[in-house]
GROMACS .gro file of C-alpha atoms in nm:
model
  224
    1UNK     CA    1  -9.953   6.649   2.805
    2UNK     CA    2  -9.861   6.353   2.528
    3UNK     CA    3  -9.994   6.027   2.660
    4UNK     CA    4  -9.682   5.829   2.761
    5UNK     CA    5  -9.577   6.089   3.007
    6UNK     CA    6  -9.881   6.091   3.220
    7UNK     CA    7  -9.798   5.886   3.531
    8UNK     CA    8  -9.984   5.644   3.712
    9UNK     CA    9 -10.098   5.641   4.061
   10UNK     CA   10  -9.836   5.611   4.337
   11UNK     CA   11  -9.922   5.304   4.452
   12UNK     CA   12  -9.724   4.986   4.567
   13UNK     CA   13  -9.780   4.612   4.432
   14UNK     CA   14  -9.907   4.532   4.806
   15UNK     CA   15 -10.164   4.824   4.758
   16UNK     CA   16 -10.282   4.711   4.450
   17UNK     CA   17 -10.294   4.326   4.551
   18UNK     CA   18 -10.490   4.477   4.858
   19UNK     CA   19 -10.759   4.657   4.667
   20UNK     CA   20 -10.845   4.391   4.416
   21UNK     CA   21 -10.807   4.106   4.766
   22UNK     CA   22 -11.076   4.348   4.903
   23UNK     CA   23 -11.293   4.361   4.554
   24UNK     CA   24 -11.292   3.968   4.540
   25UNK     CA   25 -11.423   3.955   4.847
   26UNK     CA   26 -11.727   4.190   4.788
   27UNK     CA   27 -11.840   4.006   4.471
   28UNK     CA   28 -11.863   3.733   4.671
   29UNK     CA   29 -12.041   3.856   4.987
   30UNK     CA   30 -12.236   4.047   4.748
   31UNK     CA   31 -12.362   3.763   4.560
   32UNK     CA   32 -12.267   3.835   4.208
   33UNK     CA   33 -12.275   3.630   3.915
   34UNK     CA   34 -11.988   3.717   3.666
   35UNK     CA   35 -11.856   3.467   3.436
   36UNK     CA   36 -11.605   3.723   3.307
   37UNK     CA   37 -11.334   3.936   3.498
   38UNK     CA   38 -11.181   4.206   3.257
   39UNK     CA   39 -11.256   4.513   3.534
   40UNK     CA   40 -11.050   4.392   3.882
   41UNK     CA   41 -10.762   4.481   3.809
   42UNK     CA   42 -10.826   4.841   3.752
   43UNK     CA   43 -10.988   4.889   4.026
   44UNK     CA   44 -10.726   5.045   4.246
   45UNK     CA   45 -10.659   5.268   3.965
   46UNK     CA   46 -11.075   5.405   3.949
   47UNK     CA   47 -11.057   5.404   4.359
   48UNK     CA   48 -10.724   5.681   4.327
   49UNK     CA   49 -10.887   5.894   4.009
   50UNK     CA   50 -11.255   5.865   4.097
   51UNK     CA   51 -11.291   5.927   4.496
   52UNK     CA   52 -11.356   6.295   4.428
   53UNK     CA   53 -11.704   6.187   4.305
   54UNK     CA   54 -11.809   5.942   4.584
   55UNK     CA   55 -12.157   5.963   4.787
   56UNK     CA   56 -12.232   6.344   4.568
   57UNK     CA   57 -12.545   6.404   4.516
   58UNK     CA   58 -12.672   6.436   4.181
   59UNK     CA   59 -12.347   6.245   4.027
   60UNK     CA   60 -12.452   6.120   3.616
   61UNK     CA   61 -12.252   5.841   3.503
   62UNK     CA   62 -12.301   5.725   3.143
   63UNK     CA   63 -12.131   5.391   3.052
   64UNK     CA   64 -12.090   5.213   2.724
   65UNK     CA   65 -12.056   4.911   2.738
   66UNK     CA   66 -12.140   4.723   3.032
   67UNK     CA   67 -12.120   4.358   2.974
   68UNK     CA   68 -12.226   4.133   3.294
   69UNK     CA   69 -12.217   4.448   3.482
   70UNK     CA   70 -11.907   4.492   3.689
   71UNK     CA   71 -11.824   4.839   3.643
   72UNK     CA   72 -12.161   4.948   3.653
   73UNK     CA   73 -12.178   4.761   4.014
   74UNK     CA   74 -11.849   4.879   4.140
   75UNK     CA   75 -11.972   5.219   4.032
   76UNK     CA   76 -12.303   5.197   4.237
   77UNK     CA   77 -12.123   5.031   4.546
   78UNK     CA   78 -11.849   5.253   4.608
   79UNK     CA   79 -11.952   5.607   4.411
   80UNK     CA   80 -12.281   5.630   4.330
   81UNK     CA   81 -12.394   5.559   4.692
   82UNK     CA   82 -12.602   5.913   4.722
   83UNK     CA   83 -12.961   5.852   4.690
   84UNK     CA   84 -12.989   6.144   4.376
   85UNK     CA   85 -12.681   5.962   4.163
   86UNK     CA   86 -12.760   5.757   3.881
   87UNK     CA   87 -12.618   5.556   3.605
   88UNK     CA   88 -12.678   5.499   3.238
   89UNK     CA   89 -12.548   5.154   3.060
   90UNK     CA   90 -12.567   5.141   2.684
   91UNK     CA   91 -12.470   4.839   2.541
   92UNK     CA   92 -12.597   4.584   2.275
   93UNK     CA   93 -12.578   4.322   2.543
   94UNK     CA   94 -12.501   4.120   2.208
   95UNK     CA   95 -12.087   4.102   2.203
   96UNK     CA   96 -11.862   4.255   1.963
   97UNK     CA   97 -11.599   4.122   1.702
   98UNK     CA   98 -11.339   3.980   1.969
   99UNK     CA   99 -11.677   3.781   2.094
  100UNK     CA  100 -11.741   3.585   1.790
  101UNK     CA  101 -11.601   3.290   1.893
  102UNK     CA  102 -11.836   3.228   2.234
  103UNK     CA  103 -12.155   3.049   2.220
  104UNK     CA  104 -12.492   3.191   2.106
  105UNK     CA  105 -12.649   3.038   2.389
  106UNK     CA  106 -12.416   3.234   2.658
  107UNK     CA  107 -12.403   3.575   2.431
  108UNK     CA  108 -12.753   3.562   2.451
  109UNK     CA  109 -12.779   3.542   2.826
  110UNK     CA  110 -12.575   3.833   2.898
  111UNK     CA  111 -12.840   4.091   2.949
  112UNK     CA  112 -12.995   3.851   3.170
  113UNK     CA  113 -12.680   3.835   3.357
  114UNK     CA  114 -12.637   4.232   3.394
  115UNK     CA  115 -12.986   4.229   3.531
  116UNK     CA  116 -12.920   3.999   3.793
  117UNK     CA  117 -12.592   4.165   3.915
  118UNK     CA  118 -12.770   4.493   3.912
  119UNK     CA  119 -13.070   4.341   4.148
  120UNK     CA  120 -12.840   4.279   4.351
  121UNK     CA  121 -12.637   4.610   4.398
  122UNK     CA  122 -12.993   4.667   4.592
  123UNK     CA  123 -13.014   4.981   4.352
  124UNK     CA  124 -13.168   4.878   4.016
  125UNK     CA  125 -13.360   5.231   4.039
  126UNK     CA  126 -13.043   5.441   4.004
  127UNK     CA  127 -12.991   5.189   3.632
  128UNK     CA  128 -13.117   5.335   3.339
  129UNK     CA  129 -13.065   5.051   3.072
  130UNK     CA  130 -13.013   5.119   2.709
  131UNK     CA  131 -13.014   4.823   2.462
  132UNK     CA  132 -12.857   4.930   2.141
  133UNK     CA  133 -12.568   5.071   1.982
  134UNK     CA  134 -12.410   5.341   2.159
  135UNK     CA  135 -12.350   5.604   1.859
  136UNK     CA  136 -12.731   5.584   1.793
  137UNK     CA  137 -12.812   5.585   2.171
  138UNK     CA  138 -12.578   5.857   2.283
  139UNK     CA  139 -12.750   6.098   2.025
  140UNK     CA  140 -13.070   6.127   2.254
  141UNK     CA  141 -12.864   6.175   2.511
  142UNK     CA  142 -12.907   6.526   2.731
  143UNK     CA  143 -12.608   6.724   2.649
  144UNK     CA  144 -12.316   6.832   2.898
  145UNK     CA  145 -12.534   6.612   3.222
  146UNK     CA  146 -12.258   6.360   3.316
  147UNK     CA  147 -11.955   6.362   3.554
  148UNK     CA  148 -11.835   6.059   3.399
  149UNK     CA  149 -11.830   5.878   3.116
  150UNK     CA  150 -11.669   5.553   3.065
  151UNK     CA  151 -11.622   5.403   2.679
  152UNK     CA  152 -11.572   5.025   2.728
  153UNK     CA  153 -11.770   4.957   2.402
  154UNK     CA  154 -11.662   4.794   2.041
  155UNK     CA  155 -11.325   4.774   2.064
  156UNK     CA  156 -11.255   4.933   1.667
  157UNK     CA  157 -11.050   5.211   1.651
  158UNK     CA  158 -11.316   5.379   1.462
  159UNK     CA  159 -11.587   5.346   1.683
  160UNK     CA  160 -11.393   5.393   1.980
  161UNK     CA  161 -11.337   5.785   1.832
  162UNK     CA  162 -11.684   5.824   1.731
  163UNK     CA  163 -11.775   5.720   2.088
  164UNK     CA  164 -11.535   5.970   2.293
  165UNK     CA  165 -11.702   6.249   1.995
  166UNK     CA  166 -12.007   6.197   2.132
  167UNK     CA  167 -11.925   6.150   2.474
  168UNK     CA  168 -11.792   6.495   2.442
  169UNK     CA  169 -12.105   6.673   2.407
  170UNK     CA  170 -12.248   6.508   2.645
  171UNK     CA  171 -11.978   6.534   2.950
  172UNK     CA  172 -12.023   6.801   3.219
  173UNK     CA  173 -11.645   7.075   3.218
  174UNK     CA  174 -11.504   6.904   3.462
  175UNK     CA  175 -11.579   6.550   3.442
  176UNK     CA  176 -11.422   6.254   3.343
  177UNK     CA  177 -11.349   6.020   3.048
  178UNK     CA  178 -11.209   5.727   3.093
  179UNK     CA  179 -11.094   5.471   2.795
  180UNK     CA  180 -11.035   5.111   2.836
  181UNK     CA  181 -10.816   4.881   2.706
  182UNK     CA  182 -10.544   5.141   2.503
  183UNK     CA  183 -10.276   4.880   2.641
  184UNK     CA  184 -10.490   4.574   2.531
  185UNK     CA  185 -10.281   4.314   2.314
  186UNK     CA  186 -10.536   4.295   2.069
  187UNK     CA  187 -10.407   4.042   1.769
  188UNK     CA  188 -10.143   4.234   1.511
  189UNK     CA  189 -10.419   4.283   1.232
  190UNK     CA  190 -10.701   4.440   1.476
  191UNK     CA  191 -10.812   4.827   1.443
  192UNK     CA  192 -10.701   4.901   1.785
  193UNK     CA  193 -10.884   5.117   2.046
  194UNK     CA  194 -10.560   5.291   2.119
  195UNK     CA  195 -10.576   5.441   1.798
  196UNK     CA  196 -10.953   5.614   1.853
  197UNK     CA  197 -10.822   5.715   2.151
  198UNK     CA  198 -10.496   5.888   2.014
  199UNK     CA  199 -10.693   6.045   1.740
  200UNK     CA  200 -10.944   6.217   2.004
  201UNK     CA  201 -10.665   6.306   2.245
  202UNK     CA  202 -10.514   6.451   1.937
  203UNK     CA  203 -10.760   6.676   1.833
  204UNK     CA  204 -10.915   6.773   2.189
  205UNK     CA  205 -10.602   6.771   2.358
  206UNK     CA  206 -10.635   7.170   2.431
  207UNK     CA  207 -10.945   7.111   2.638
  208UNK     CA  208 -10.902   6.847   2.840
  209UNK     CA  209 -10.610   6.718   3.094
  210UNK     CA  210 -10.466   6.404   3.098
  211UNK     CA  211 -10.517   6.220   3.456
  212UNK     CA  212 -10.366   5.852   3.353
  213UNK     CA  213 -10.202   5.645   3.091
  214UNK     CA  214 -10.196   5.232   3.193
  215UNK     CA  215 -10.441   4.977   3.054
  216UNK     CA  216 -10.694   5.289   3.070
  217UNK     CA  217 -10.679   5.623   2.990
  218UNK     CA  218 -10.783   5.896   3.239
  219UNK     CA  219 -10.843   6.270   3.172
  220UNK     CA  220 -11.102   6.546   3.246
  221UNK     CA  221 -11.249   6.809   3.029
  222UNK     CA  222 -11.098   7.132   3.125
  223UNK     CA  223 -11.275   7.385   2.883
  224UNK     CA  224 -11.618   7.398   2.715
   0.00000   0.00000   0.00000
């Protein structure tokens, strides 16, 4: 199915405006500390597409990029709530291009940040932590282990495909991929993700199906 006809969720503005109303409030009873909010509003999208996976035992998640740590504590609150389920977070806890103009000082506190959040999830020993860059790191990775994998990493269009490459290998027939930002408005001159995106659903489009086309991208690996 070409991207722009997959549909997304049936859900009304008062649905959505619920969901992220009811995320607010759990960052805040949960204690979090998140300077940054680039996840919220995508969250009644992952509750639609990823409820099939919640509270299974055994569940893999591998997820590049991870930033303060907001996906990786949705994940943990709402589906990786089985004692067996885990999560890996690769990231170089060090920014990308579209981060150069923040302070040092705060870059460098960033790890820090996602270590805190993930204390307090109450399940740091479900968080395997990988500091690096993810094509290097996702080479020692066990091959075909994860239900989901979720490329939030350096935004270039060329390491965006050589992610979702190596993500391939490493995703489970029937799990998940999903892509952030392909709708971002990066700035006219940037390498855009939606183009490493395009490219892989180009090329692997006969093995996989296409769940959701918004601000993400959604599909799941149909064939080995």
């Amino acid at each position: 199915m070409p991207v722009e006809e997959a549909k997304l969720p049936d859900m009304s503005p008062d649905i959505y405006q619920i969901a992220i109303a009811n995320y607010a409030q759990q960052v805040h009873s949960k204690g979090y500390h998140f300077t940054t909010d680039w996840f919220s509003f995508n969250t009644p999208v992952w509750e639609h597409f990823l409820l099939r996976l919640a509270n299974l035992p055994e569940v893999s998640v591998l997820e590049i990029g991870s930033w303060e740590g907001r996906s990786t504590c949705w994940l943990l609150d709402h589906i990786l709530t089985h004692d067996s389920a885990k999560i890996t977070c690769v990231d170089t806890f060090e920014g990308s291009v579209e981060h150069t103009q923040m302070e040092e000082e705060y870059l460098k506190s960033v790890g820090e940040r996602f270590d805190f959040n993930i204390a307090k999830t109450g399940h740091p020993e479900k968080v395997t932590k990988i500091v690096g860059r993810s094509q290097e790191a996702m080479r020692s990775l066990p091959l075909n282990s994860y239900d989901l994998i979720y490329i939030d990493g350096s935004h270039a269009a060329s390491d965006v495909l050589q992610d979702a490459v190596l993500a391939w290998g490493l995703l489970k027939v029937g799990g998940l991929i999903i892509f952030d930002d392909y709708a971002w408005p990066a700035p006219p001159d940037y390498n855009h993700p939606k183009m490493g995106v395009d490219a892989f659903l180009t090329v692997f489009g006969n093995k996989l199906k296409l769940l959701h086309q918004g601000h993400q991208v959604i599909v799941e690996r149909t064939a080995a």
